[in-house]
Short mmCIF file of C-alpha atoms and ligand atoms in Angstrom, two decimals:
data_model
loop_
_atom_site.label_atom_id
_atom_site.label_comp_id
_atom_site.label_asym_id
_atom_site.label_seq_id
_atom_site.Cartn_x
_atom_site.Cartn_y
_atom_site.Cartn_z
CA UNK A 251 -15.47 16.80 3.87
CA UNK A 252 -14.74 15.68 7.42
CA UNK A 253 -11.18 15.57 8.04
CA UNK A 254 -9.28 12.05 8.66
CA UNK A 255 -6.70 11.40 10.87
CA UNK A 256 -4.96 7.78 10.44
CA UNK A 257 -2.85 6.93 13.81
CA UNK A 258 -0.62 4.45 13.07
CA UNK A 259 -1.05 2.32 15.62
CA UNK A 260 1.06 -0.66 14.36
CA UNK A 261 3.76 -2.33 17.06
CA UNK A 262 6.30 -2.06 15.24
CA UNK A 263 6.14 1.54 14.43
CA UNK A 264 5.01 2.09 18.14
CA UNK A 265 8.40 0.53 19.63
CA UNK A 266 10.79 2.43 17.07
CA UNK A 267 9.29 5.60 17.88
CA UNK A 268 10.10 5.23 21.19
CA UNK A 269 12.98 4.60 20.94
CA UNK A 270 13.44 7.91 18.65
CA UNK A 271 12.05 10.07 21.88
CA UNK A 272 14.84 9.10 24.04
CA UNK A 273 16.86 11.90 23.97
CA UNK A 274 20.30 10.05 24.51
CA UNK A 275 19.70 7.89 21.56
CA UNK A 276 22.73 8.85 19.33
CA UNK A 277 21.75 10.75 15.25
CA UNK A 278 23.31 7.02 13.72
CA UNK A 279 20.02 5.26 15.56
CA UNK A 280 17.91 8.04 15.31
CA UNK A 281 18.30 8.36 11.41
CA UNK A 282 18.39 4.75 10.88
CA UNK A 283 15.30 4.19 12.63
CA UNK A 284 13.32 7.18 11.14
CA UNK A 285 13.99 5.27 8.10
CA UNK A 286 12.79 2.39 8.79
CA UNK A 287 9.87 4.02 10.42
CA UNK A 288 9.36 6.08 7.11
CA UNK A 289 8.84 2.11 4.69
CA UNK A 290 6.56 0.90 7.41
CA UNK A 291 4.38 4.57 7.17
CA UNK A 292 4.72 4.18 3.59
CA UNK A 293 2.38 1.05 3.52
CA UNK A 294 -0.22 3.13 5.20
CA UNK A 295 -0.27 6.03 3.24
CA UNK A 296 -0.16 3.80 0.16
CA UNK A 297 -2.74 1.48 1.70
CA UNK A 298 -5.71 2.64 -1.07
CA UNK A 299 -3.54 3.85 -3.93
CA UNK A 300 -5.12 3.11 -7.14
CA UNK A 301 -3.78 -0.19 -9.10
CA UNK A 302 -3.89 -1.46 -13.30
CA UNK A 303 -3.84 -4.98 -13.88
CA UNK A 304 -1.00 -5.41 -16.80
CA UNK A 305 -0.13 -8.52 -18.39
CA UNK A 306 2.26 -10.70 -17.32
CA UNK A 307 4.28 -14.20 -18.20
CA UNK A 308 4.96 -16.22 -15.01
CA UNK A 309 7.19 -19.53 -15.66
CA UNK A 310 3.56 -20.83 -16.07
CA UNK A 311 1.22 -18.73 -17.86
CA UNK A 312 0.26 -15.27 -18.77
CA UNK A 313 -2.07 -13.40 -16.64
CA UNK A 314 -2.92 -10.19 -15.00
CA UNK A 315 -1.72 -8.86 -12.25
CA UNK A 316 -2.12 -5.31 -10.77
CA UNK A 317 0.60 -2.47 -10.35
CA UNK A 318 0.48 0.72 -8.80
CA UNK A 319 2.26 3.99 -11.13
CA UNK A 320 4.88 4.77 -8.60
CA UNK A 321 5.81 7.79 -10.98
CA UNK A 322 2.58 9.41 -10.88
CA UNK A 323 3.86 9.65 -6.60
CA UNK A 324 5.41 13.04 -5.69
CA UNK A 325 6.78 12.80 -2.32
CA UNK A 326 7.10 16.87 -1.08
CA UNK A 327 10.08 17.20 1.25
CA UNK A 328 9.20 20.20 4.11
CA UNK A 329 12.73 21.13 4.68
CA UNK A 330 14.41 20.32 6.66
CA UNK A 331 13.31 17.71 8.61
CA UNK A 332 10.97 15.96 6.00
CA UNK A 333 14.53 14.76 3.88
CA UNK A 334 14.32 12.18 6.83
CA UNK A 335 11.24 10.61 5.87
CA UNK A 336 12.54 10.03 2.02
CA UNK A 337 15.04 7.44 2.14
CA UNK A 338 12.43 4.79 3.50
CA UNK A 339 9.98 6.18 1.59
CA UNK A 340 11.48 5.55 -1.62
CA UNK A 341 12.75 2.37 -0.70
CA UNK A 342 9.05 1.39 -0.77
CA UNK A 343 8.14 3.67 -3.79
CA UNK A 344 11.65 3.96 -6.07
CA UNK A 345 9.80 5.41 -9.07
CA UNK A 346 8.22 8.55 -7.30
CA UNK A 347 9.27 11.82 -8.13
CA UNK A 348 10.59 14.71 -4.91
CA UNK A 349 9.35 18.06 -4.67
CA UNK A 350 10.70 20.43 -2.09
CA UNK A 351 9.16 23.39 0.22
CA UNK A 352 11.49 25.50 2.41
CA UNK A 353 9.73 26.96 5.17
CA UNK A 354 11.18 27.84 8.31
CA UNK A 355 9.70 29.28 11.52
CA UNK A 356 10.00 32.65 12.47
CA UNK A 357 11.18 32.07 16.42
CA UNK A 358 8.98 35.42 17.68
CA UNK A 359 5.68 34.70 15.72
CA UNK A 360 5.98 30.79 15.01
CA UNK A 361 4.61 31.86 11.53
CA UNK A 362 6.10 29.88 8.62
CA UNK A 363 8.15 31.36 5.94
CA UNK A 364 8.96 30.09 2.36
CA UNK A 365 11.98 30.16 1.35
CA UNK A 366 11.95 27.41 -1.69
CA UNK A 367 9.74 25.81 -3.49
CA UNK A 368 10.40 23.18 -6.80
CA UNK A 369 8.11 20.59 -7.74
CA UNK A 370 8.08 18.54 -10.73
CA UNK A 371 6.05 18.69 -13.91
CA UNK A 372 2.95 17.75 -14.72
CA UNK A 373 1.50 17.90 -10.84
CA UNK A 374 -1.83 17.42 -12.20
CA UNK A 375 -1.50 13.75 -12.64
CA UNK A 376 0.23 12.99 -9.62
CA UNK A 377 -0.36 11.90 -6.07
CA UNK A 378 1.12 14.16 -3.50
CA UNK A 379 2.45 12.48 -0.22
CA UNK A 380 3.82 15.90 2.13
CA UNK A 381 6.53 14.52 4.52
CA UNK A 382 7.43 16.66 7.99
CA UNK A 383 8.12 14.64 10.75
CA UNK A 384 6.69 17.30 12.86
CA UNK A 385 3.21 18.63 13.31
CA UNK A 386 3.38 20.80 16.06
CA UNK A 387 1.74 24.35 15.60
CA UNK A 388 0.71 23.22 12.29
CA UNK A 389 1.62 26.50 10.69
CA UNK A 390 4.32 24.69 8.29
CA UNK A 391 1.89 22.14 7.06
CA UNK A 392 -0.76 24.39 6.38
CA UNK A 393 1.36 27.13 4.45
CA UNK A 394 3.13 24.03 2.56
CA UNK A 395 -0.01 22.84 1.33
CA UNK A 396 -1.52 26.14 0.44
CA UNK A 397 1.19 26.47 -2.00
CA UNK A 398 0.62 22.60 -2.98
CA UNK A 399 -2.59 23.12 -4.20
CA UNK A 400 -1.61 25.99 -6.12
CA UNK A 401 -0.28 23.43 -8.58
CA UNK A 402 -3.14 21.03 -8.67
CA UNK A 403 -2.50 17.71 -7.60
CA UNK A 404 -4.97 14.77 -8.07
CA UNK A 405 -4.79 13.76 -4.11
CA UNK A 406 -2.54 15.37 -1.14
CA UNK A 407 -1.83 13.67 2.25
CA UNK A 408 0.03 14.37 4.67
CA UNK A 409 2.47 12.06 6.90
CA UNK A 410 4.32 12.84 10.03
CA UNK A 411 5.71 11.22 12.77
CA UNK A 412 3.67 13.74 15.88
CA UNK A 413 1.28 15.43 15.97
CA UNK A 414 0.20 17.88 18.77
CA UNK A 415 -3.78 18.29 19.15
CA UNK A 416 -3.01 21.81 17.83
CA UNK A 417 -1.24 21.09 15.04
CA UNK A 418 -4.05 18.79 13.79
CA UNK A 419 -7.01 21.07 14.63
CA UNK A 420 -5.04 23.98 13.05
CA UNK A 421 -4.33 21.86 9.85
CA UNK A 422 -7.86 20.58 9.60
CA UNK A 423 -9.37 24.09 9.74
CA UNK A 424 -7.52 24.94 6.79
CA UNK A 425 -7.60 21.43 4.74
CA UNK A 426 -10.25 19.77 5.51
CA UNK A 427 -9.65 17.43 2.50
CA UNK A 428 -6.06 16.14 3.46
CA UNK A 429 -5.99 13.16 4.90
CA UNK A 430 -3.32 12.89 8.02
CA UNK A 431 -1.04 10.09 9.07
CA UNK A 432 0.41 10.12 12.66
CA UNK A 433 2.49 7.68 14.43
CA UNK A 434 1.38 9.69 17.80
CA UNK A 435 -0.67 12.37 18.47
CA UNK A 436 1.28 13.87 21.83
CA UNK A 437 -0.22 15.62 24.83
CA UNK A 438 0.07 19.46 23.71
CA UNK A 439 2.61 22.34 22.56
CA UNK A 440 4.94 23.84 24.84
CA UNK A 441 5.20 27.89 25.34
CA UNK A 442 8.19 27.79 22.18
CA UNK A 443 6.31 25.56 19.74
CA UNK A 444 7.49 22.04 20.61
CA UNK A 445 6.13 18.98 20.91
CA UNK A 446 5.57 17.32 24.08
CA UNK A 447 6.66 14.86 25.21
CA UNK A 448 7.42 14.79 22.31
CA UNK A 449 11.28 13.81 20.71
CA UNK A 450 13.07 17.38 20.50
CA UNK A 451 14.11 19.26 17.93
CA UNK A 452 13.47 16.83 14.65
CA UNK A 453 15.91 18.48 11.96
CA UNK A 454 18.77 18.87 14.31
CA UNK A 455 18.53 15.15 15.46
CA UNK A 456 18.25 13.91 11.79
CA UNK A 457 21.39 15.99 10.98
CA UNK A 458 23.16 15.95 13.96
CA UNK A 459 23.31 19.61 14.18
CA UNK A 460 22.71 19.76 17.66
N1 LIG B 753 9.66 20.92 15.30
C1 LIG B 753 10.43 19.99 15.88
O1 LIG B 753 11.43 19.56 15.32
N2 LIG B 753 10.08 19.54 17.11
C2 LIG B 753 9.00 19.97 17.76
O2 LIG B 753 8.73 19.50 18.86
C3 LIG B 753 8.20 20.95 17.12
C4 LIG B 753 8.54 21.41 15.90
#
């Protein structure tokens, strides 16, 4: 299956992440406008979810009219930094359900380790939507998903907010059949891992930990 990469190319998404990379921007605007980020994203990551026309009463008549199963959506949180992502997310999709994966990256190797992982029931009827705002080595995403498909879902994709070229070729080696959704794809990696240009250090400008 040839691997798909969606850039989200969209102005508005465009302008708010820049505004993201500037590195004085304070953790209030930075938050607030990865959220807002994270509802438009949402539309294109929803773009060809499935639909069932229902009936319905309108003041006039009855008819029907399509819905999407927003429970049968699992949004999977890649601690720490994907938490950032689900706010907007499920202000766009209230019904879906939140699993979590706790991975964090050795310093030395850059390797990911798991540390947590809790999704809910029944994974075999859902849609999985993986959120990390970062997709820089890649070796998060991949190792995330590994242990995704361990449980079956009916569709993964993945959304971030950067990618670096190596992070995507790295992540389409190994999942050929996930579907990617960038707001940029950067220049490269530096020599510890980051992104550039790139916007820093994701989960401590969320949390303000830095
Ligand atoms: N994680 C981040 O938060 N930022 C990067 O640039 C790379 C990984």
């Amino acid at each position: 299956m040839p691997a798909e990469v969606h850039h989200v190319t969209h102005p508005l998404v465009q302008h708010k992440l820049t505004l993201m990379r500037q590195k004085d921007r304070s953790t209030n605007s930075f938050r607030r406008l990865l959220g807002e980020i994270s509802m438009l994203m949402a539309y294109e990551v929803t773009r060809d979810m499935p639909t069932q026309l229902i009936e319905i009463e309108t003041p006039l008549e009855k008819t029907m009219a399509p819905v999407i199963d927003g429970k049968k959506t699992v949004f999977v949180s890649i601690m720490r930094a994907g938490a950032g992502f689900l706010d907007g997310m499920l202000n766009v999709i209230p019904g879906a359900r939140i699993g979590h994966v706790g991975l964090y990256r050795d310093p030395k190797t850059l390797v990911a380790v798991e540390y947590y992982f809790k999704m809910p029931d029944h994974m075999h009827e859902r849609d999985a939507i993986v959120l990390d705002p970062m997709l820089a080595t890649g070796n998060s995403a991949v190792a995330a998903v590994d242990r995704l498909k361990e449980t079956n879902p009916k569709s993964i994709r993945f959304v971030c907010l950067l990618a670096a070229p190596e992070g995507l070729a790295n992540f389409h080696a190994n999942h050929p059949d996930v579907p990617v959704y960038t707001a940029a794809i950067d220049r490269q990696l530096n020599e510890h891992g980051y992104i550039v240009p790139g916007l820093g250090d994701a989960g401590d400008r969320i949390f303000g930990t830095k």
